XYZ file of C-alpha atoms in Angstrom:
757
model
C 148.467 104.288 78.520
C 147.853 103.165 74.848
C 150.378 100.568 73.111
C 152.939 102.847 71.060
C 152.574 100.512 67.897
C 148.520 101.629 68.093
C 149.292 104.693 65.392
C 151.261 102.808 63.064
C 148.753 99.868 63.147
C 145.586 102.467 62.640
C 147.672 104.038 59.839
C 148.142 100.569 58.165
C 144.642 99.656 58.480
C 143.388 103.211 57.182
C 145.783 103.247 54.066
C 144.618 99.501 53.026
C 140.901 100.319 53.574
C 141.480 103.794 51.556
C 143.302 102.291 48.804
C 140.517 99.361 48.513
C 137.920 101.724 48.245
C 139.563 103.925 45.665
C 140.293 100.869 43.454
C 136.746 99.510 43.434
C 135.165 103.200 42.824
C 137.436 103.712 40.074
C 136.745 100.289 38.344
C 132.926 100.009 39.184
C 130.260 101.567 37.424
C 128.857 104.699 38.231
C 126.874 104.969 41.285
C 123.418 104.840 40.773
C 121.382 108.157 41.660
C 120.430 108.331 45.368
C 116.597 108.198 44.374
C 117.037 104.121 43.780
C 117.514 103.686 47.285
C 114.160 104.443 48.667
C 111.073 106.689 47.496
C 111.330 110.232 48.688
C 108.875 113.094 48.579
C 108.721 114.939 45.283
C 111.431 117.528 45.287
C 113.253 116.249 48.161
C 115.740 114.075 46.001
C 117.084 117.142 43.999
C 117.628 119.232 47.141
C 119.665 116.551 48.699
C 121.697 115.236 45.791
C 122.167 118.763 44.814
C 123.525 119.773 48.149
C 125.934 116.976 48.597
C 127.611 117.684 45.146
C 127.896 121.572 45.776
C 129.846 120.664 49.021
C 132.091 118.554 47.056
C 132.879 120.907 44.014
C 133.282 123.729 46.509
C 136.177 121.854 47.782
C 137.362 120.406 44.833
C 137.544 123.479 43.042
C 139.085 125.777 45.723
C 142.676 126.327 45.074
C 143.466 126.578 48.732
C 142.940 123.261 50.950
C 139.161 123.672 52.320
C 136.962 121.379 53.833
C 132.967 122.078 53.352
C 130.332 120.572 55.174
C 126.881 122.128 53.906
C 123.135 121.400 55.481
C 123.085 117.730 54.506
C 126.077 116.452 56.373
C 124.767 118.748 59.333
C 121.514 117.618 59.410
C 122.523 113.876 58.781
C 123.712 113.109 62.501
C 121.136 115.718 64.217
C 123.664 116.736 66.521
C 122.553 119.021 69.610
C 125.334 121.328 69.210
C 127.978 122.865 66.736
C 130.706 121.313 68.927
C 129.715 117.881 68.118
C 129.504 118.309 64.501
C 133.310 119.797 64.161
C 134.460 116.712 66.796
C 133.757 114.793 63.566
C 135.707 116.354 61.430
C 139.279 115.477 60.198
C 142.083 117.043 62.510
C 139.669 118.663 64.663
C 139.444 117.756 68.326
C 137.686 119.265 71.671
C 139.616 119.272 75.011
C 138.551 117.897 78.430
C 136.704 114.935 79.514
C 133.970 113.752 77.023
C 130.993 115.847 77.185
C 132.948 118.730 78.936
C 134.926 119.792 76.056
C 135.884 123.424 75.058
C 136.161 125.381 71.843
C 137.592 123.119 68.863
C 140.817 123.020 67.963
C 142.714 121.908 64.694
C 145.735 119.404 64.283
C 145.852 118.967 68.362
C 147.068 122.606 68.987
C 145.877 124.667 71.945
C 143.787 127.626 72.186
C 144.646 130.410 70.127
C 146.166 128.425 67.234
C 142.695 127.810 65.422
C 141.046 130.917 64.119
C 137.451 130.653 64.531
C 135.342 132.886 62.512
C 131.246 133.187 62.220
C 130.244 134.882 59.097
C 134.259 135.697 58.573
C 134.346 137.753 61.564
C 136.417 136.389 64.579
C 134.190 135.029 67.682
C 134.618 137.223 70.419
C 136.146 136.061 73.679
C 133.844 134.157 76.111
C 131.138 133.128 73.279
C 130.879 129.307 73.070
C 130.697 127.510 69.911
C 128.238 125.246 72.273
C 125.544 127.810 72.312
C 125.478 127.914 68.392
C 122.804 125.340 66.904
C 123.429 123.488 64.077
C 119.757 124.830 62.937
C 121.702 128.181 62.777
C 124.283 126.827 60.461
C 124.278 127.022 56.520
C 127.937 125.483 56.320
C 131.137 124.986 57.717
C 134.481 125.878 55.894
C 137.454 124.148 57.526
C 140.583 125.834 55.730
C 143.892 123.865 56.607
C 146.245 126.823 55.384
C 145.527 130.915 55.710
C 144.674 133.028 52.879
C 145.308 136.374 52.501
C 141.916 137.163 52.532
C 140.637 135.322 55.469
C 143.788 136.489 57.304
C 147.178 134.980 58.976
C 146.186 134.325 62.697
C 145.463 131.003 61.950
C 148.540 128.700 62.456
C 146.662 125.585 62.872
C 143.831 126.589 60.445
C 140.457 128.253 60.080
C 137.229 127.325 61.037
C 134.419 129.603 59.500
C 130.763 128.864 60.658
C 128.378 130.466 57.761
C 124.847 131.102 59.296
C 121.837 130.311 57.701
C 121.229 132.156 54.354
C 117.611 133.510 53.249
C 116.390 131.265 50.950
C 113.772 131.939 48.007
C 111.787 128.605 49.371
C 110.087 129.236 52.635
C 111.327 127.113 55.582
C 109.903 127.240 59.240
C 111.360 124.779 61.158
C 110.803 123.836 64.836
C 113.157 121.488 67.296
C 112.133 120.441 70.811
C 114.147 118.471 72.793
C 114.667 116.606 76.111
C 117.979 115.347 77.173
C 118.971 113.527 80.074
C 122.403 113.039 81.701
C 123.106 111.438 84.864
C 119.462 112.096 85.932
C 119.529 115.886 85.148
C 116.836 116.877 82.669
C 117.863 119.592 79.592
C 114.881 121.014 77.661
C 115.446 123.068 74.554
C 113.552 125.124 71.817
C 115.200 126.022 68.621
C 113.351 127.817 65.587
C 114.518 128.664 62.109
C 112.636 130.528 59.683
C 113.372 131.739 55.958
C 111.046 133.729 53.666
C 111.341 136.587 51.305
C 109.389 139.654 50.879
C 109.892 141.429 47.174
C 113.753 142.278 47.232
C 114.057 141.338 51.095
C 115.382 137.754 51.982
C 115.676 136.979 55.385
C 116.381 134.223 57.684
C 115.416 134.261 61.598
C 116.757 131.890 64.289
C 116.133 131.445 67.906
C 117.013 129.258 70.544
C 116.366 128.497 74.325
C 117.816 126.332 76.539
C 118.103 125.289 79.883
C 120.895 122.897 80.483
C 121.721 121.084 83.936
C 124.002 118.909 84.661
C 125.925 117.327 87.366
C 129.930 116.687 87.856
C 132.046 115.182 90.065
C 136.235 114.857 90.611
C 138.620 113.607 92.818
C 142.370 115.059 93.099
C 145.141 113.383 94.807
C 148.253 115.748 95.595
C 151.020 113.901 96.739
C 154.900 115.523 97.505
C 157.833 113.251 97.384
C 161.366 114.216 99.245
C 164.012 113.623 96.255
C 166.650 112.853 99.120
C 164.686 109.903 101.081
C 161.905 108.824 98.723
C 159.474 109.569 101.534
C 156.107 111.054 101.095
C 155.771 114.404 103.082
C 152.258 115.219 101.782
C 149.304 113.254 100.792
C 145.897 115.143 100.210
C 142.802 113.636 98.762
C 140.184 116.171 97.467
C 136.411 115.390 96.385
C 133.974 117.707 94.937
C 130.596 117.299 93.914
C 128.656 120.234 91.528
C 125.157 120.786 90.400
C 125.058 123.101 87.286
C 122.449 124.896 85.505
C 122.910 127.222 82.356
C 119.971 129.067 81.052
C 120.428 130.778 77.604
C 118.933 132.807 74.909
C 120.207 133.124 71.247
C 118.632 135.283 68.822
C 120.034 135.722 65.321
C 119.075 136.761 61.990
C 120.384 137.750 58.415
C 118.397 140.141 56.254
C 119.380 140.380 52.700
C 118.411 143.481 50.515
C 118.530 142.810 46.367
C 119.481 146.054 45.277
C 119.730 145.707 41.551
C 119.884 142.584 39.155
C 123.700 142.749 39.171
C 124.004 141.164 42.373
C 124.287 144.526 44.181
C 123.151 143.937 47.950
C 122.887 145.071 51.081
C 123.098 142.734 54.257
C 122.424 143.168 57.939
C 123.552 140.295 60.462
C 122.254 140.867 63.980
C 122.942 138.750 66.839
C 122.086 138.472 70.586
C 123.475 135.557 72.995
C 122.718 135.765 76.671
C 123.117 133.323 79.198
C 123.259 132.944 83.111
C 124.720 130.029 85.034
C 124.939 129.093 88.727
C 127.237 126.006 90.158
C 126.586 124.986 93.606
C 129.753 122.903 94.823
C 130.437 120.936 97.681
C 134.008 119.664 98.483
C 136.034 117.859 101.281
C 139.345 117.463 101.958
C 141.333 114.660 103.601
C 145.194 114.503 104.549
C 146.791 111.451 105.595
C 150.476 112.823 105.489
C 151.124 114.851 107.687
C 148.737 114.404 110.194
C 146.103 116.679 109.915
C 146.749 119.052 113.014
C 150.120 119.902 111.269
C 148.108 122.638 109.119
C 145.272 124.617 109.959
C 143.271 122.817 106.981
C 139.746 122.670 106.348
C 137.777 118.999 106.010
C 134.823 120.288 104.050
C 133.517 123.524 102.310
C 131.046 124.839 99.990
C 131.453 127.249 96.893
C 128.587 129.097 94.890
C 129.176 130.799 91.632
C 126.845 133.055 89.871
C 127.782 133.849 86.327
C 126.104 136.203 83.239
C 127.603 136.822 80.018
C 125.659 138.931 77.146
C 127.132 139.346 73.423
C 125.625 141.799 71.230
C 126.589 142.126 67.632
C 125.633 143.886 64.196
C 127.423 142.956 61.101
C 126.726 144.716 57.618
C 127.908 144.047 54.259
C 127.315 146.036 51.153
C 128.242 144.468 47.434
C 128.165 146.728 44.723
C 129.016 145.777 40.984
C 131.163 148.720 39.625
C 131.589 147.165 36.119
C 130.495 143.850 34.778
C 134.174 142.478 35.930
C 134.594 144.626 39.183
C 133.126 144.363 42.245
C 133.340 146.533 45.429
C 132.492 144.641 49.092
C 132.189 146.581 52.296
C 132.099 144.546 55.676
C 131.942 145.811 59.086
C 130.772 145.221 62.520
C 130.151 146.519 65.875
C 130.161 143.997 68.805
C 130.200 144.575 72.878
C 129.789 141.859 75.218
C 129.787 141.883 78.996
C 130.309 139.121 81.832
C 130.272 138.865 85.533
C 130.995 136.771 88.330
C 130.462 136.042 91.954
C 132.294 133.561 93.860
C 131.707 132.707 97.698
C 133.642 129.752 99.084
C 133.621 128.820 102.860
C 135.738 126.141 104.567
C 134.901 124.675 107.823
C 136.598 122.246 110.197
C 134.272 118.993 110.974
C 131.962 119.718 113.796
C 132.236 123.533 113.615
C 129.525 125.917 112.628
C 131.783 129.036 112.048
C 133.780 128.924 108.856
C 137.561 128.447 109.053
C 138.170 130.592 105.838
C 135.764 132.549 103.857
C 136.748 133.948 100.175
C 134.849 136.033 97.964
C 135.625 137.183 94.429
C 133.754 139.697 92.168
C 134.605 140.385 88.607
C 132.981 142.286 86.092
C 134.413 142.542 82.331
C 133.633 144.420 79.253
C 134.952 144.130 75.779
C 134.085 146.723 72.852
C 135.323 145.984 69.222
C 134.672 147.627 65.832
C 136.108 146.351 62.484
C 135.844 147.655 58.960
C 137.195 145.805 55.773
C 137.140 146.804 52.355
C 137.591 144.388 49.299
C 137.879 144.832 45.642
C 137.865 141.987 43.130
C 138.293 142.238 39.510
C 137.512 139.397 36.847
C 140.818 139.395 34.485
C 139.862 136.445 32.496
C 137.358 133.568 32.212
C 133.935 133.206 33.273
C 132.255 133.240 36.736
C 129.769 130.967 35.190
C 132.219 128.071 34.877
C 134.147 127.574 37.842
C 137.831 126.452 37.350
C 138.407 128.951 34.128
C 138.525 132.409 35.744
C 141.561 134.769 36.823
C 140.427 137.184 39.487
C 142.673 139.821 41.240
C 141.104 140.631 45.019
C 142.556 143.136 47.108
C 141.721 144.629 50.660
C 142.081 146.830 53.655
C 140.942 145.956 56.974
C 140.998 147.689 60.657
C 139.966 146.337 63.924
C 139.927 147.718 67.382
C 139.544 146.121 70.722
C 139.394 147.598 74.082
C 138.825 145.387 77.250
C 138.174 146.631 80.828
C 138.431 144.461 83.791
C 137.198 144.889 87.372
C 138.031 142.559 90.119
C 137.565 142.486 93.870
C 139.390 139.363 95.587
C 138.541 139.011 99.221
C 139.426 136.839 102.094
C 137.828 136.809 105.614
C 136.835 140.482 104.540
C 139.997 141.681 103.494
C 141.136 142.755 99.942
C 144.002 140.858 98.375
C 144.741 142.868 95.402
C 144.969 146.660 96.495
C 148.352 147.131 94.807
C 146.488 146.478 91.909
C 143.668 148.473 91.607
C 140.029 147.451 90.676
C 139.903 148.676 87.457
C 142.606 147.509 84.798
C 142.254 147.718 81.169
C 144.054 146.556 77.716
C 143.184 147.144 74.304
C 144.657 146.151 70.570
C 144.556 147.784 67.215
C 144.857 146.083 64.089
C 145.823 147.037 60.751
C 145.807 145.257 57.747
C 146.381 145.284 53.825
C 146.246 142.307 51.327
C 146.372 141.189 47.741
C 145.809 138.150 46.352
C 145.936 136.563 42.710
C 143.616 133.764 41.946
C 143.922 132.246 38.525
C 143.303 128.671 36.532
C 146.327 128.923 34.283
C 145.399 125.648 32.432
C 142.879 122.864 33.031
C 145.777 121.160 35.248
C 147.191 123.864 36.837
C 145.640 126.793 39.395
C 147.513 129.252 41.397
C 146.579 131.164 44.289
C 149.344 133.805 45.305
C 148.776 136.207 48.188
C 150.512 138.972 50.289
C 149.195 140.222 53.409
C 150.632 142.888 56.115
C 149.181 143.180 59.456
C 150.132 145.582 62.345
C 149.270 145.170 65.500
C 149.794 147.581 68.770
C 148.943 146.096 71.872
C 148.563 148.161 75.197
C 148.609 145.946 78.380
C 148.418 147.035 81.921
C 150.973 146.051 84.708
C 148.611 147.308 87.600
C 151.001 149.716 89.030
C 150.181 152.643 86.591
C 152.316 151.443 83.683
C 150.690 150.608 80.119
C 153.426 148.777 78.126
C 152.804 149.165 74.658
C 154.005 146.586 72.152
C 153.807 147.220 68.258
C 154.533 144.644 65.867
C 154.287 144.061 62.025
C 154.514 140.709 60.128
C 154.566 140.105 56.270
C 152.776 136.998 55.453
C 153.323 135.649 51.599
C 151.172 132.865 50.961
C 151.018 130.576 47.887
C 148.700 127.912 46.939
C 149.128 125.570 44.155
C 146.608 123.042 42.691
C 147.519 120.247 39.990
C 145.397 118.094 38.437
C 147.413 115.378 36.418
C 144.625 114.399 34.129
C 141.358 117.015 34.221
C 139.284 114.112 33.170
C 140.056 112.033 36.123
C 139.146 113.483 39.843
C 142.450 112.976 41.451
C 144.337 116.400 42.273
C 147.314 117.567 44.263
C 147.791 120.654 46.324
C 150.435 122.715 47.573
C 150.662 125.642 50.262
C 153.653 128.002 51.365
C 152.496 129.936 54.152
C 153.138 132.508 56.970
C 150.900 132.993 59.720
C 151.084 134.147 63.263
C 148.826 134.017 66.634
C 148.335 136.932 68.805
C 148.137 137.208 72.558
C 144.571 137.691 73.595
C 143.874 141.055 75.211
C 143.282 139.305 78.565
C 146.411 137.960 78.495
C 148.196 141.797 78.229
C 146.527 142.228 81.898
C 149.020 141.465 85.141
C 146.267 141.221 87.761
C 146.326 138.095 89.290
C 143.479 135.707 89.588
C 144.103 133.713 93.129
C 143.401 129.894 93.029
C 141.682 129.418 96.553
C 142.450 126.114 97.039
C 145.396 127.264 98.933
C 144.871 130.354 101.152
C 147.067 133.512 100.552
C 150.136 133.557 103.133
C 150.866 129.850 102.616
C 152.862 128.224 99.845
C 150.481 127.053 97.475
C 151.444 123.731 95.550
C 152.826 124.284 91.964
C 149.859 122.157 90.388
C 147.453 124.976 91.525
C 149.294 128.102 91.030
C 147.725 131.569 90.645
C 147.646 132.996 87.620
C 148.574 136.712 86.119
C 148.944 138.215 82.739
C 152.009 139.537 80.967
C 151.666 143.078 79.366
C 154.843 142.820 77.393
C 153.544 139.428 75.380
C 154.822 139.123 72.085
C 152.916 137.597 68.982
C 154.225 134.134 67.393
C 155.189 133.895 63.879
C 155.097 130.540 61.838
C 156.221 129.339 58.561
C 154.488 126.350 57.065
C 154.298 124.131 53.845
C 150.972 121.838 53.100
C 150.879 119.095 50.558
C 147.909 116.976 49.920
C 146.547 114.454 47.720
C 142.915 113.818 47.071
C 140.717 111.568 44.784
C 137.271 111.939 44.394
C 134.880 109.144 44.357
C 131.697 108.718 42.055
C 128.766 109.700 44.161
C 130.514 112.293 46.247
C 132.577 110.348 48.224
C 136.592 111.315 48.764
C 140.125 110.147 49.949
C 142.566 112.244 50.833
C 146.082 112.571 52.433
C 147.501 115.851 53.610
C 151.003 116.379 55.153
C 151.963 119.564 56.930
C 154.914 121.268 58.788
C 154.733 124.233 60.861
C 157.988 125.975 62.498
C 156.990 128.718 65.178
C 159.315 131.630 66.806
C 158.270 133.371 70.031
C 156.318 130.548 71.416
C 153.644 131.355 73.834
C 153.446 129.421 77.143
C 152.170 129.688 80.302
C 154.976 129.420 82.952
C 154.870 128.714 86.504
C 157.443 130.053 88.914
C 157.961 130.804 92.633
C 157.302 134.560 93.046
C 157.187 136.955 95.842
C 154.044 138.742 95.581
C 152.167 141.569 97.133
C 148.928 139.631 97.649
C 150.802 137.136 99.810
C 153.372 139.098 101.911
C 154.044 136.435 104.451
C 154.878 133.435 102.159
C 155.898 133.412 98.669
C 153.676 132.041 95.700
C 153.723 129.658 92.980
C 152.244 132.069 89.690
C 151.593 131.202 86.033
C 152.329 133.764 83.339
C 152.534 133.610 79.745
C 155.956 134.152 78.226
C 157.544 133.915 75.165
C 159.922 131.084 75.476
C 161.635 130.071 71.924
C 160.796 128.304 69.090
C 158.969 125.158 68.333
C 157.764 123.180 65.414
C 154.998 120.387 64.531
C 154.703 117.982 61.716
C 151.707 115.470 61.004
C 149.817 113.527 58.479
C 146.042 113.825 58.157
C 144.120 111.028 56.338
C 140.488 111.029 55.175
C 137.949 108.864 53.497
C 134.294 108.893 52.528
C 132.253 106.496 50.472
C 129.626 104.157 50.474
C 130.006 100.446 51.160
C 128.647 99.340 47.857
C 131.333 101.363 46.011
C 133.773 98.808 48.068
C 131.813 95.627 47.939
C 129.322 95.085 45.148
C 125.903 93.993 45.913
C 126.215 95.572 49.529
C 124.220 97.908 51.150
C 124.512 101.357 50.766
C 125.754 102.282 54.084
C 127.613 105.359 53.970
C 131.227 105.376 55.838
C 133.297 108.012 56.979
C 136.738 107.551 58.533
C 139.485 109.896 59.282
C 143.020 109.374 60.957
C 145.399 112.086 62.179
C 149.193 111.814 63.261
C 151.241 114.644 64.859
C 154.746 115.188 66.283
C 155.913 118.474 67.668
C 159.030 119.695 69.841
C 159.687 122.867 71.624
C 163.353 123.909 71.679
C 165.173 124.157 74.950
C 162.851 121.674 77.027
C 164.304 118.502 77.299
C 162.563 115.658 75.737
C 161.197 113.234 75.286
C 157.301 114.419 74.712
C 158.637 117.996 74.960
C 155.423 118.481 72.571
C 153.169 121.662 72.137
C 150.515 122.071 74.776
C 147.478 119.846 74.187
C 148.427 118.195 71.259
C 147.960 114.427 71.374
C 149.901 112.171 69.236
C 146.701 110.956 67.177
C 143.346 111.465 66.794
C 140.534 109.393 64.608
C 136.816 109.046 64.019
C 135.076 106.107 62.270
C 131.343 106.726 61.400
C 128.340 105.406 59.167
C 124.763 105.900 58.650
C 122.191 103.824 56.629
C 118.675 104.473 55.512
C 116.802 101.411 55.568
C 114.995 100.282 52.628
C 111.045 100.267 52.543
C 111.258 101.750 56.462
C 111.192 105.029 57.562
C 114.169 104.853 59.687
C 117.789 105.886 59.342
C 120.619 104.676 61.630
C 124.083 106.394 62.492
C 126.964 106.027 64.865
C 130.566 107.422 65.012
C 133.363 106.685 67.450
C 136.176 109.427 68.344
C 139.387 108.484 69.650
C 142.410 110.409 71.302
C 145.104 108.290 73.115
C 146.376 109.390 76.262
C 149.836 111.383 76.005
C 152.190 113.127 78.265
C 153.484 116.679 77.848
C 156.760 117.805 79.127
C 156.060 121.377 79.706
C 159.260 122.763 81.184
C 162.579 121.092 82.273
C 160.877 120.867 85.756
C 157.000 120.239 85.019
C 155.032 117.639 82.905
C 151.319 117.197 82.459
C 149.608 113.907 81.094
C 146.134 113.401 79.986
C 144.591 109.766 79.625
C 142.829 108.175 76.483
C 139.431 109.498 75.569
C 137.018 107.373 73.494
C 133.328 108.849 72.484
C 130.804 106.664 71.062
C 127.810 108.489 69.878
C 124.772 106.874 67.808
C 121.332 108.231 66.395
C 118.133 106.723 65.335
C 115.515 108.987 63.178
C 112.103 107.914 62.630
C 110.407 109.798 59.280
C 106.889 109.806 60.500
C 106.163 111.853 57.403
C 108.050 114.866 55.365
C 107.241 117.303 57.816
C 107.696 115.464 61.069
C 110.589 113.576 62.633
C 111.212 111.890 65.801
C 115.235 111.672 66.415
C 116.882 109.785 69.501
C 120.121 110.232 69.962
C 122.843 108.974 72.512
C 126.337 110.729 73.064
C 128.959 109.007 75.064
C 127.449 105.625 74.982
C 130.285 103.978 76.873
C 131.237 106.698 79.680
C 134.673 106.097 81.058
C 136.282 108.229 83.747
C 138.752 110.736 82.341
C 142.007 111.425 84.255
C 144.518 114.288 84.105
C 147.952 114.891 86.181
C 150.628 117.293 86.673
C 154.130 116.591 87.947
C 156.221 119.522 89.138
C 160.089 119.068 90.583
C 161.485 121.620 92.834
C 164.648 121.571 94.542
C 164.090 119.122 97.160
C 160.461 117.543 96.331
C 158.585 115.849 93.435
C 155.119 117.307 93.544
C 152.055 115.631 91.459
C 148.197 116.194 91.271
C 146.042 113.876 89.669
C 142.389 114.605 89.034
C 140.009 111.873 87.955
C 136.423 113.391 86.307
C 133.788 110.586 85.739
C 131.802 111.004 82.294
C 128.234 110.360 81.585
C 126.203 109.232 78.710
C 123.695 111.735 77.365
C 120.515 110.871 76.102
C 118.305 113.242 74.072
C 114.823 112.841 72.433
C 113.767 115.394 69.639
C 110.785 116.007 68.023
C 111.384 117.898 64.567
C 108.976 119.824 62.703
C 108.956 121.516 59.412
C 105.879 123.871 59.628
């Protein structure tokens, strides 16, 4: 476990370094233009400098707190996935072992607290941002507080990924890559093309990948008698997996200019499809009690086949009604399908016949449709002069989602879920209306006030013919205030007062269970390996929040910022594991995990960020660009005894330290970054706790610019791999059960050829 004083020492070091950089930057002469560092091709200097200033200006001029990452920043490190780009941003983390992380999370909060958008539309369930390549992204916007326009389903914040826009200049980029991890090769081919034909400007992108990787883990399960302290169960499970995932991603943005007034029509089709197979071998060794005491297996195999296809068409129409009024209509249709087949066989050593066989066959499909109407009017000021205008904006929205699940679970040929039927469904309907006033009151003050109403109707499926219906609505007033003490100085202060919410996923409303195959049915499973099921009566969470931020913008595009936040949550949703009498295990009770509304919680934190050049800190130093951020969090769930009664998956801190440098007189650019998350314990309930180990990820790259059209990049991710451990502890009336899992991680090397055709 990390030293408790480490976050305080890191905070002190961060503040001292940031203060020194700020003082040096304010007293030093203006930084020279980037062209002074090294010669570049004609036109290249203007493009890079302009892109960087534009990103910083967007952040500075936005009244609501926003981080903008543009093409220059995305291309600089040369990440293989969007997830790697997001991981280095302040306050953004990914769960799980290095290289095996899931969707990005803001402020350390678990799944569902961060609103993930692509071109302003919510990411469909099952779609992984790891499948979206950086070449397909124009910019990334991170909003720490919700706005009336982007929506209030963002207790932690919003990450909006804007795909590549059609440009007036022609772009035809090709990237070919070959990665190796623990001896497994992963090839990839990615293409992006921009062009225009008369009034049509378009962008096309394609990605083809074939990922192979090896995974292994070791789990130790123990039970201790509380009365005597004796160990009554000790099991050790080892498993080894070979995974292969193949996929195709096709995207486009077709934009027609309808008039010279900015009227336009845009179509955004996207297709993503993938297929994966996993072959897993596992073994079980039990020393207490002796193996003959239970009909346990010694070894086994499990084969999984999964497929996922997501098809979506987005459209946007913009029409200027008057010189000061604009109408915007956005809509989208989407559908995804997922299927999975699992076959598991368990054997006794020396026996050819299987001791137990289990099959699971699942098919899910979800259809969605959304429509949004937005009307904006310029009441004063000039759009051509950002920071002087007064806009009134309003809109209405409608979104419908329907999900159908089919599942058959067999054990030794017998159907385990006959009481639930094979076809269950759930749906949700969301209606919203909003208005916001964006007003630059004076050169020193700007106000962004909004009011949003959302009504949600969900219909679950209890599996017994009942379709529970839940209706809820929420009014969310939102106020963002920007103050510039001296408009001539690059310092500013932000204040945000917000309400937000977190709605249950449609899949959480379906009550049919998913059986954990590690423990056969008709036996008591371990609480660390429960079955899982939905809750058709689940209610949304509601949160009130405040954000306070200070920002200082440095010469040359650098910045230093500190952001404080607080969120108060009610109707907290959490997975609760309880012992139940269930229909699929008539001979024995089973532990089942279900999402439930358990009460109130609160979270607070500070996020520090600094980005500057070393020569702004030390005169005559190399022009090394430095980026570092540090985030510290605390949270408390009422009704659960402390310590460590924090929100799920919220680490107490996270940090990044990165640098990159273009060598003078040589065609090489170097860069490195270290990402750190300390280990932490979470008290889930009075009888259950979880623990996750420290995670440190070292990344580096070298780029050889052969010529303006050709580059060769070598990337190394997770350079210093270390095992990642996690554990759960569950206290029953008579025993203390624990389960600890150790996952090795591996370095990933990638060689990439980058061509501008």
